[in-house]
Short mmCIF file of C-alpha atoms and ligand atoms in Angstrom, two decimals:
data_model
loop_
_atom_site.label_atom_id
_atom_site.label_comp_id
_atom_site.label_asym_id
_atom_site.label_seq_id
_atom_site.Cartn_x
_atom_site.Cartn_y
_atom_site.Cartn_z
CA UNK A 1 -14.30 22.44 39.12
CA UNK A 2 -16.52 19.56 38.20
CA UNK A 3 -16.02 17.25 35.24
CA UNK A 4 -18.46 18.26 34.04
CA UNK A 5 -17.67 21.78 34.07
CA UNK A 6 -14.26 21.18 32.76
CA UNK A 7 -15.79 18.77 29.62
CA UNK A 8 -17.42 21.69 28.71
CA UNK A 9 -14.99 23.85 28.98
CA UNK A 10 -12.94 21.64 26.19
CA UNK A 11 -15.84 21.64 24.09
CA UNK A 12 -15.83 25.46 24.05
CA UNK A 13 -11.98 25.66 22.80
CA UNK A 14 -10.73 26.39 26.42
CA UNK A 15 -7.75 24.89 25.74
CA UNK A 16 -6.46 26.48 22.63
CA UNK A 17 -7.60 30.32 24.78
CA UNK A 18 -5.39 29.08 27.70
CA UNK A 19 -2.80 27.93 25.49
CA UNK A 20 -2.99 30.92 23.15
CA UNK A 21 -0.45 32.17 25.76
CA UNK A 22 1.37 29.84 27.54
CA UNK A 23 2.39 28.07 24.24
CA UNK A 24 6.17 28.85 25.42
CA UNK A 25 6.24 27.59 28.80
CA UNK A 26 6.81 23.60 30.32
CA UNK A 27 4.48 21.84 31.68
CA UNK A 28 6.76 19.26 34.04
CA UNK A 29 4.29 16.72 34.79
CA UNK A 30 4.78 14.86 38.33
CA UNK A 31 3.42 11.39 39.04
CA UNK A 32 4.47 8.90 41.61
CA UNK A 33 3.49 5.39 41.40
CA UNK A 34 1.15 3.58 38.84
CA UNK A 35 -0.98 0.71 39.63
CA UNK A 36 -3.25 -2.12 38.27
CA UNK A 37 -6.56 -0.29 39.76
CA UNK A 38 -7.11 2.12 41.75
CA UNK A 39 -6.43 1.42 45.35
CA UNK A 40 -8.40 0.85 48.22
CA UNK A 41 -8.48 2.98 50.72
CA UNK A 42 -7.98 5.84 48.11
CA UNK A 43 -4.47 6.27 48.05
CA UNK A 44 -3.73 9.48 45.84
CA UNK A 45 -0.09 9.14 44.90
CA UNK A 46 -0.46 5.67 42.90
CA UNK A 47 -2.22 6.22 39.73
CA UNK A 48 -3.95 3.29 38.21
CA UNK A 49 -2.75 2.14 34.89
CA UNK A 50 -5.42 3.05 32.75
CA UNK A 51 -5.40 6.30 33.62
CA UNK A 52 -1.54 6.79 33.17
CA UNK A 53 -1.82 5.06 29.57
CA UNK A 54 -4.68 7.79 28.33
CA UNK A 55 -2.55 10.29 29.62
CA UNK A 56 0.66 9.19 28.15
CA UNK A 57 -0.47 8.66 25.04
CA UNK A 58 -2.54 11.72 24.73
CA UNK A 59 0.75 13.71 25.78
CA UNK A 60 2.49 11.83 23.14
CA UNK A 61 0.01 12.92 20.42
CA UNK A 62 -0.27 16.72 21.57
CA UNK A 63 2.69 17.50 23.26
CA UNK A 64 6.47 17.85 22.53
CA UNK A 65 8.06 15.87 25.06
CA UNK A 66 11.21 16.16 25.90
CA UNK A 67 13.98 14.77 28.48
CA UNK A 68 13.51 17.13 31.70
CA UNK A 69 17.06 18.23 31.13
CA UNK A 70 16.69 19.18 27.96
CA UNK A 71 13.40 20.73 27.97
CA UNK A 72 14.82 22.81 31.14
CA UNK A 73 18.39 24.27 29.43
CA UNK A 74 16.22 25.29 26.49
CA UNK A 75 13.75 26.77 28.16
CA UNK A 76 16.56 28.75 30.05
CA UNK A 77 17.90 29.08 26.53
CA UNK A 78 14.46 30.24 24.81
CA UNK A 79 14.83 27.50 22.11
CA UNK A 80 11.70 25.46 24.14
CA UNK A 81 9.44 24.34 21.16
CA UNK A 82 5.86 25.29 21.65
CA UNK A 83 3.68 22.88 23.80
CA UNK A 84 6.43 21.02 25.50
CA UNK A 85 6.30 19.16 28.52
CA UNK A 86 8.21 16.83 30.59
CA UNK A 87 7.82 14.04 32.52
CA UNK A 88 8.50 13.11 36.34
CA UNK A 89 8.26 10.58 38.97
CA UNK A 90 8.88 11.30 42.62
CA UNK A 91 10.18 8.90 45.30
CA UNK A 92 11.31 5.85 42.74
CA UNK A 93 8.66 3.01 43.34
CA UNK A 94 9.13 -0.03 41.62
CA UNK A 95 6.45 0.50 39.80
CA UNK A 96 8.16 2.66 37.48
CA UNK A 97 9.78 0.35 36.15
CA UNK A 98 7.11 -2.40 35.95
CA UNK A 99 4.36 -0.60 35.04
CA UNK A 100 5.02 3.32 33.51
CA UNK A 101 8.43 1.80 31.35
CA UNK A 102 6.50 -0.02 29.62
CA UNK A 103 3.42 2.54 28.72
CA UNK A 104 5.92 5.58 28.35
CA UNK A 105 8.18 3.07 25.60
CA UNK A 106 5.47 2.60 24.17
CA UNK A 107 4.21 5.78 23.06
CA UNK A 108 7.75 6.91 22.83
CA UNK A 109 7.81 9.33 26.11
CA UNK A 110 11.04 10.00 28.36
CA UNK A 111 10.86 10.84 32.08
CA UNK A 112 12.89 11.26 35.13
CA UNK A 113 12.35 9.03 38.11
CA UNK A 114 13.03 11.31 41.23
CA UNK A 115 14.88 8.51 43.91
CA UNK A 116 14.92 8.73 47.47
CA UNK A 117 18.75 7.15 47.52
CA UNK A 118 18.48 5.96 50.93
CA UNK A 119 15.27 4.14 51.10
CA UNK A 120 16.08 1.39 48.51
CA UNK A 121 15.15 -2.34 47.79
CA UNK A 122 12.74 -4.75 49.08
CA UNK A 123 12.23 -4.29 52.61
CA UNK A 124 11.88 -0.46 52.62
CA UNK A 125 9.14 1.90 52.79
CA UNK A 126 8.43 5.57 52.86
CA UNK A 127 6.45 6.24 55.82
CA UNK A 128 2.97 7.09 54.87
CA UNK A 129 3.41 3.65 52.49
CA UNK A 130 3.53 2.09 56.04
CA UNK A 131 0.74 4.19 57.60
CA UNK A 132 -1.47 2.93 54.35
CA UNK A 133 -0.68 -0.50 54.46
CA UNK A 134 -2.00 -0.85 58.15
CA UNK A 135 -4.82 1.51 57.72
CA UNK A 136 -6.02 -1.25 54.77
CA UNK A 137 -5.05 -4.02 57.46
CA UNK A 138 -6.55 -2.05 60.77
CA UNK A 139 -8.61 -4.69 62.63
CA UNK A 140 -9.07 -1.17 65.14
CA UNK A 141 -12.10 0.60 64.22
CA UNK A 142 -11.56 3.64 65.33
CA UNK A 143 -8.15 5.72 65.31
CA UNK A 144 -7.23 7.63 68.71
CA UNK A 145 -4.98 10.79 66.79
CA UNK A 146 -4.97 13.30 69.77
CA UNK A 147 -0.95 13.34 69.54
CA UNK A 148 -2.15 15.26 66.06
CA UNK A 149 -4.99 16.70 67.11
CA UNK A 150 -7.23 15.55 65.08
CA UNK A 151 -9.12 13.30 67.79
CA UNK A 152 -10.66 10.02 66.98
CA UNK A 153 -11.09 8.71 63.63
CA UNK A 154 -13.31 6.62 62.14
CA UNK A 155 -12.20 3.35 60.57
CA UNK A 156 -15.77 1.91 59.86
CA UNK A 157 -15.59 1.35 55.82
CA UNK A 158 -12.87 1.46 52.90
CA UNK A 159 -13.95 4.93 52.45
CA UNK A 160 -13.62 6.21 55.66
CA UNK A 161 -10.44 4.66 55.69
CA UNK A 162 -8.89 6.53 52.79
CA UNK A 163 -10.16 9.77 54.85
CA UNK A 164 -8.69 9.20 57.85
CA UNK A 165 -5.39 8.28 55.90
CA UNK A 166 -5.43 11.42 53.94
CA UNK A 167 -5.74 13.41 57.23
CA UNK A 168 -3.16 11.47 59.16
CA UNK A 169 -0.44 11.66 55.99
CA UNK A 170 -0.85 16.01 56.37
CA UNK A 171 -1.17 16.28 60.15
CA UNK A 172 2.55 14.22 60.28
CA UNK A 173 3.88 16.61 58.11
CA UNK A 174 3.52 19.29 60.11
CA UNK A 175 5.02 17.14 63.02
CA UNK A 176 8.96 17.52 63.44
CA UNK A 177 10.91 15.43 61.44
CA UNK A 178 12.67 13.99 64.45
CA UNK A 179 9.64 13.00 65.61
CA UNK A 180 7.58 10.51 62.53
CA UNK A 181 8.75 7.18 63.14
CA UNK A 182 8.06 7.13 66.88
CA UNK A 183 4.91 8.92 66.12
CA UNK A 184 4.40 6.41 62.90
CA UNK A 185 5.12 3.46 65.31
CA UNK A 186 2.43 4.47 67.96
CA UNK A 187 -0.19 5.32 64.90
CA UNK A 188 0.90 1.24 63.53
CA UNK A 189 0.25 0.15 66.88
CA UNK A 190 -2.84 1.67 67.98
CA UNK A 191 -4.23 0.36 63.99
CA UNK A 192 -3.82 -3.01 65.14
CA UNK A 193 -3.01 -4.38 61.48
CA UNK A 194 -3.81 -7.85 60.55
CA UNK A 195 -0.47 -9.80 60.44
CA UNK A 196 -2.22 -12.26 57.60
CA UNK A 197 -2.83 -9.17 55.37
CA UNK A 198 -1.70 -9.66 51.75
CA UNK A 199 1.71 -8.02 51.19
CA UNK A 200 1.69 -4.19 49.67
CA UNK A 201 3.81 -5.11 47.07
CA UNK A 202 2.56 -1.48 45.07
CA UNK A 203 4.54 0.52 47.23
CA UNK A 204 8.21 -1.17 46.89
CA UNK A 205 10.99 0.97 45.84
CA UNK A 206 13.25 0.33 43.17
CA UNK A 207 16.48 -1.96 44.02
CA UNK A 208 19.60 -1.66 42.92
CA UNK A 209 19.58 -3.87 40.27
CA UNK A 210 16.41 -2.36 39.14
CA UNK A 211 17.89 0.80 39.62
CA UNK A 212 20.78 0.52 36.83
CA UNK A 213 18.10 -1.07 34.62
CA UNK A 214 15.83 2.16 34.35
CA UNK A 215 19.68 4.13 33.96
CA UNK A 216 20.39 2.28 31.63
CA UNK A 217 16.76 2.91 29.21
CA UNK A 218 17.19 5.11 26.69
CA UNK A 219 13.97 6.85 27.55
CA UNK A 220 14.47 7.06 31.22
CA UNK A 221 17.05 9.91 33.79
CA UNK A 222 17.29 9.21 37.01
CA UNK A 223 17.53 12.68 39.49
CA UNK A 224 18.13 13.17 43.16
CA UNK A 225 14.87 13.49 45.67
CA UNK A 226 17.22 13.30 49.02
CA UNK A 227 18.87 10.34 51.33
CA UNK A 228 15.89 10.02 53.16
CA UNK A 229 12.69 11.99 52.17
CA UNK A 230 12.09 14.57 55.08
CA UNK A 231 10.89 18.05 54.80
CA UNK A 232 14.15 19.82 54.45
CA UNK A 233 12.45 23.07 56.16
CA UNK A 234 12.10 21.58 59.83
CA UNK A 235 16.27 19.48 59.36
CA UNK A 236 19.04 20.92 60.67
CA UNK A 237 21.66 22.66 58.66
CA UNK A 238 23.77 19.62 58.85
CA UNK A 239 20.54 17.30 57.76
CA UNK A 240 20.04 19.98 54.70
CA UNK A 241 23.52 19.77 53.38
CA UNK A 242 23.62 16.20 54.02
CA UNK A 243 20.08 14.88 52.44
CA UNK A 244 21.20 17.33 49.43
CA UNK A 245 24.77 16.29 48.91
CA UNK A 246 24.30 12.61 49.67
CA UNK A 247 21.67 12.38 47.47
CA UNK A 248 23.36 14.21 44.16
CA UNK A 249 26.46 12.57 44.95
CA UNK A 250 25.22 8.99 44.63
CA UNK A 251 23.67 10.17 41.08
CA UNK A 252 26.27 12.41 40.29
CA UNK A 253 28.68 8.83 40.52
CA UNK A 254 26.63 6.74 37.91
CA UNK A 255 27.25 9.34 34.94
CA UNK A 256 30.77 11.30 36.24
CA UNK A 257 28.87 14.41 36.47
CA UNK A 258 26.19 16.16 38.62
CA UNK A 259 22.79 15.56 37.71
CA UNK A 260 21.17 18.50 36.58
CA UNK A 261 17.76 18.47 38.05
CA UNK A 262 16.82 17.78 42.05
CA UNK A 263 13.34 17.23 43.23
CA UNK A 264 12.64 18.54 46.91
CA UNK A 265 10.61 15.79 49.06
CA UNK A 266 7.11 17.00 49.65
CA UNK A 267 7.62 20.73 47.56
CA UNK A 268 5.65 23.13 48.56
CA UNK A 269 7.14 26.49 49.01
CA UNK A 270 7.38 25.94 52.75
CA UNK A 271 8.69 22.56 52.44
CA UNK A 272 12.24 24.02 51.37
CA UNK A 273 14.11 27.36 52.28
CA UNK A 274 17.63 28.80 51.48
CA UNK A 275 19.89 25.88 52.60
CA UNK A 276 18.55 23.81 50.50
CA UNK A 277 18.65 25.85 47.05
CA UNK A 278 22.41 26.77 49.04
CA UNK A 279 22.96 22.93 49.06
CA UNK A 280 21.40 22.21 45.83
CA UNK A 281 23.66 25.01 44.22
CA UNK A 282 27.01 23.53 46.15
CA UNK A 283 25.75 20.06 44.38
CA UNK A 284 26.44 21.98 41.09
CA UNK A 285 22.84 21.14 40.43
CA UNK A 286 21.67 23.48 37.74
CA UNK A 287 17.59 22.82 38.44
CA UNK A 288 15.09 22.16 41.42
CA UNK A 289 11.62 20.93 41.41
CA UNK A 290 8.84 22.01 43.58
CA UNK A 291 5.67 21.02 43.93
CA UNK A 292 3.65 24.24 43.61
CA UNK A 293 1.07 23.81 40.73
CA UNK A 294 1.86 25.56 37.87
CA UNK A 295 3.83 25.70 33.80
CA UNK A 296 7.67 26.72 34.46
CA UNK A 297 8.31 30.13 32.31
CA UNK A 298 11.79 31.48 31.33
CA UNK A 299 11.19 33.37 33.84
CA UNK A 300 10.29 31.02 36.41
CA UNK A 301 12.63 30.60 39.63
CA UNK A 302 15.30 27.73 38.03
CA UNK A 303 15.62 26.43 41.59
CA UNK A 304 11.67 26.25 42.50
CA UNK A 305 9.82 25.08 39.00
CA UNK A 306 6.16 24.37 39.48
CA UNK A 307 5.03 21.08 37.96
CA UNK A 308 1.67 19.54 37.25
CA UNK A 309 0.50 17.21 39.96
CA UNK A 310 -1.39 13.84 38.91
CA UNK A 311 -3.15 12.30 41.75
CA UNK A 312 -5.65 8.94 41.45
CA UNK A 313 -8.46 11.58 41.35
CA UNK A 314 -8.01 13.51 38.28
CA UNK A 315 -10.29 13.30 35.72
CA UNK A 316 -8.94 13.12 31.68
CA UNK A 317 -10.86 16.54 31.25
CA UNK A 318 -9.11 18.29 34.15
CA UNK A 319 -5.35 16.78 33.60
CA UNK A 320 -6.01 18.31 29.56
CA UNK A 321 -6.93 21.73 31.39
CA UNK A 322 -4.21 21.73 33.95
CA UNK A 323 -2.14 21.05 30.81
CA UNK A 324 -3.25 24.03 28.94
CA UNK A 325 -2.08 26.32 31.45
CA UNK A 326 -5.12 26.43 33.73
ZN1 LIG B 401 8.56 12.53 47.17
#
């Protein structure tokens, strides 16, 4: 729907009819990085800052948030308070730490920061971090992408840039997992990135150091979301039990117990299958995050909650909507 659409739709009370009944379910909210402005080409997982703080603090005012673990055993429970929500953040950029800690102590809002345990410190990236960094750089202007079938790509301006990105990013996710960094390599290549390019310092991951820091906040969990970050539908059984495991285990070391929440890398439905919830469950993991849109219910699956996605192109009215069930 339209902004505009949606603005009226808040002026006409839709949020108190959508809430009318979902007043006892979650609404787990899922961001990923936060940033000084928004960036260019569009890159939808790093919110800019503004944005996050209007959001934050309007949760804060209308919404009981809780710690994820918490808000999840008493939803199980059926002691949730009405209008409660949660907080996430998938794939542990250092940005959480720089830029969200500071907002969410602000307004007085915990959250869990979802860490890829294997992909740690300063000279790490996930891959389509990579892929965006030398799409911004590309001195190619065109992109040859028939190993994805999606032919040749135009590179010509910042907005055609942030296209082709967005198209490349889904086409390698349906690629096997065996296959992205020789495929990401090729893709680098073929972009031709400027060497003297400024540094894409948005899209480094939390160290260690940094790491124990968040831990240690009073207003801040730290869950499992895998050693590596593939999708743990196309890995082999040993890959499943071993991005799983590995990943709770390291977390499951810093506090002497398993955590109680995993995130699955990427989330949709089809992105994870029975070995995972089988590995999840060995973990003694209690919860599991998807990524399907939606509030978690009592009755929701407790190993495939939905959660709220916030992207760099929601509007305020539409994230209020989403909020109220919609
Ligand atoms: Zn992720």
């Amino acid at each position: 729907m339209s902004p505009l659409v949606d603005r009226v739709a808040l002026g006409l009370g839709a949020e108190r009819l959508l809430r009318g009944k979902r007043r006892h379910a979650l609404a787990i909210v899922m961001y990923h990085g936060v940033v000084e402005a928004a960036l260019e080409p569009f890159c939808w997982h790093q919110l800019p800052v503004a944005a996050f703080d209007q959001q934050i603090a309007w949760l804060a005012q209308h919404r009981t948030v809780l710690p994820l673990a918490e808000a999840l055993s008493r939803l199980a429970e059926g002691t949730l308070p009405e209008d409660a929500a949660a907080v996430t953040f998938d794939d542990g950029y250092r940005n959480n730490l720089t830029r969200a800690l500071p907002i969410l102590a602000r307004h007085g809002v915990p959250a869990t920061v979802f860490v890829v345990t294997g992909r740690r410190g300063h000279d790490t990236r996930l891959w389509p971090d990579r892929l965006w960094k030398a799409v911004r750089d590309a001195r190619a202007k065109t992109l040859d992408t028939s190993t994805l079938g999606l032919g040749t790509l135009d590179l010509g301006d910042v907005q055609a840039r942030g296209a082709a990105y967005g198209r490349v990013v889904h086409a390698v996710k349906e690629v096997d997992v065996s296959r992205w960094d020789e495929l990401l390599d090729d893709l680098v290549t073929r972009l031709e990135p400027d060497p003297s390019a400024p540094p894409d310092a948005d899209f480094e991951l939390l160290d260690d150091s940094e790491l124990a820091t968040l831990d240690a906040h009073p207003l801040i969990d730290l869950g499992p979301h895998s050693v590596t970050h593939p999708i743990l539908s196309r890995c082999s059984n040993e890959q499943v039990a071993h991005e799983v495991a590995a990943s709770c285990a390291e977390l499951a070391a810093r506090h002497d117990t398993p955590p109680p929440v995993f995130a699955y890398p990427n989330g949709r439905t089809q992105d994870f299958d029975e070995r995972a919830r089988h590995a999840v469950q060995l973990a003694g993991v209690r919860f599991a995050l998807s990524t399907e849109h939606g509030l978690a219910r009592r009755d929701s699956d407790p190993l495939a909650l939905p959660r709220i996605s916030v992207g760099a192109d929601l509007p305020f009215s539409r994230f209020r909507l989403l909020l109220a069930g919609a």
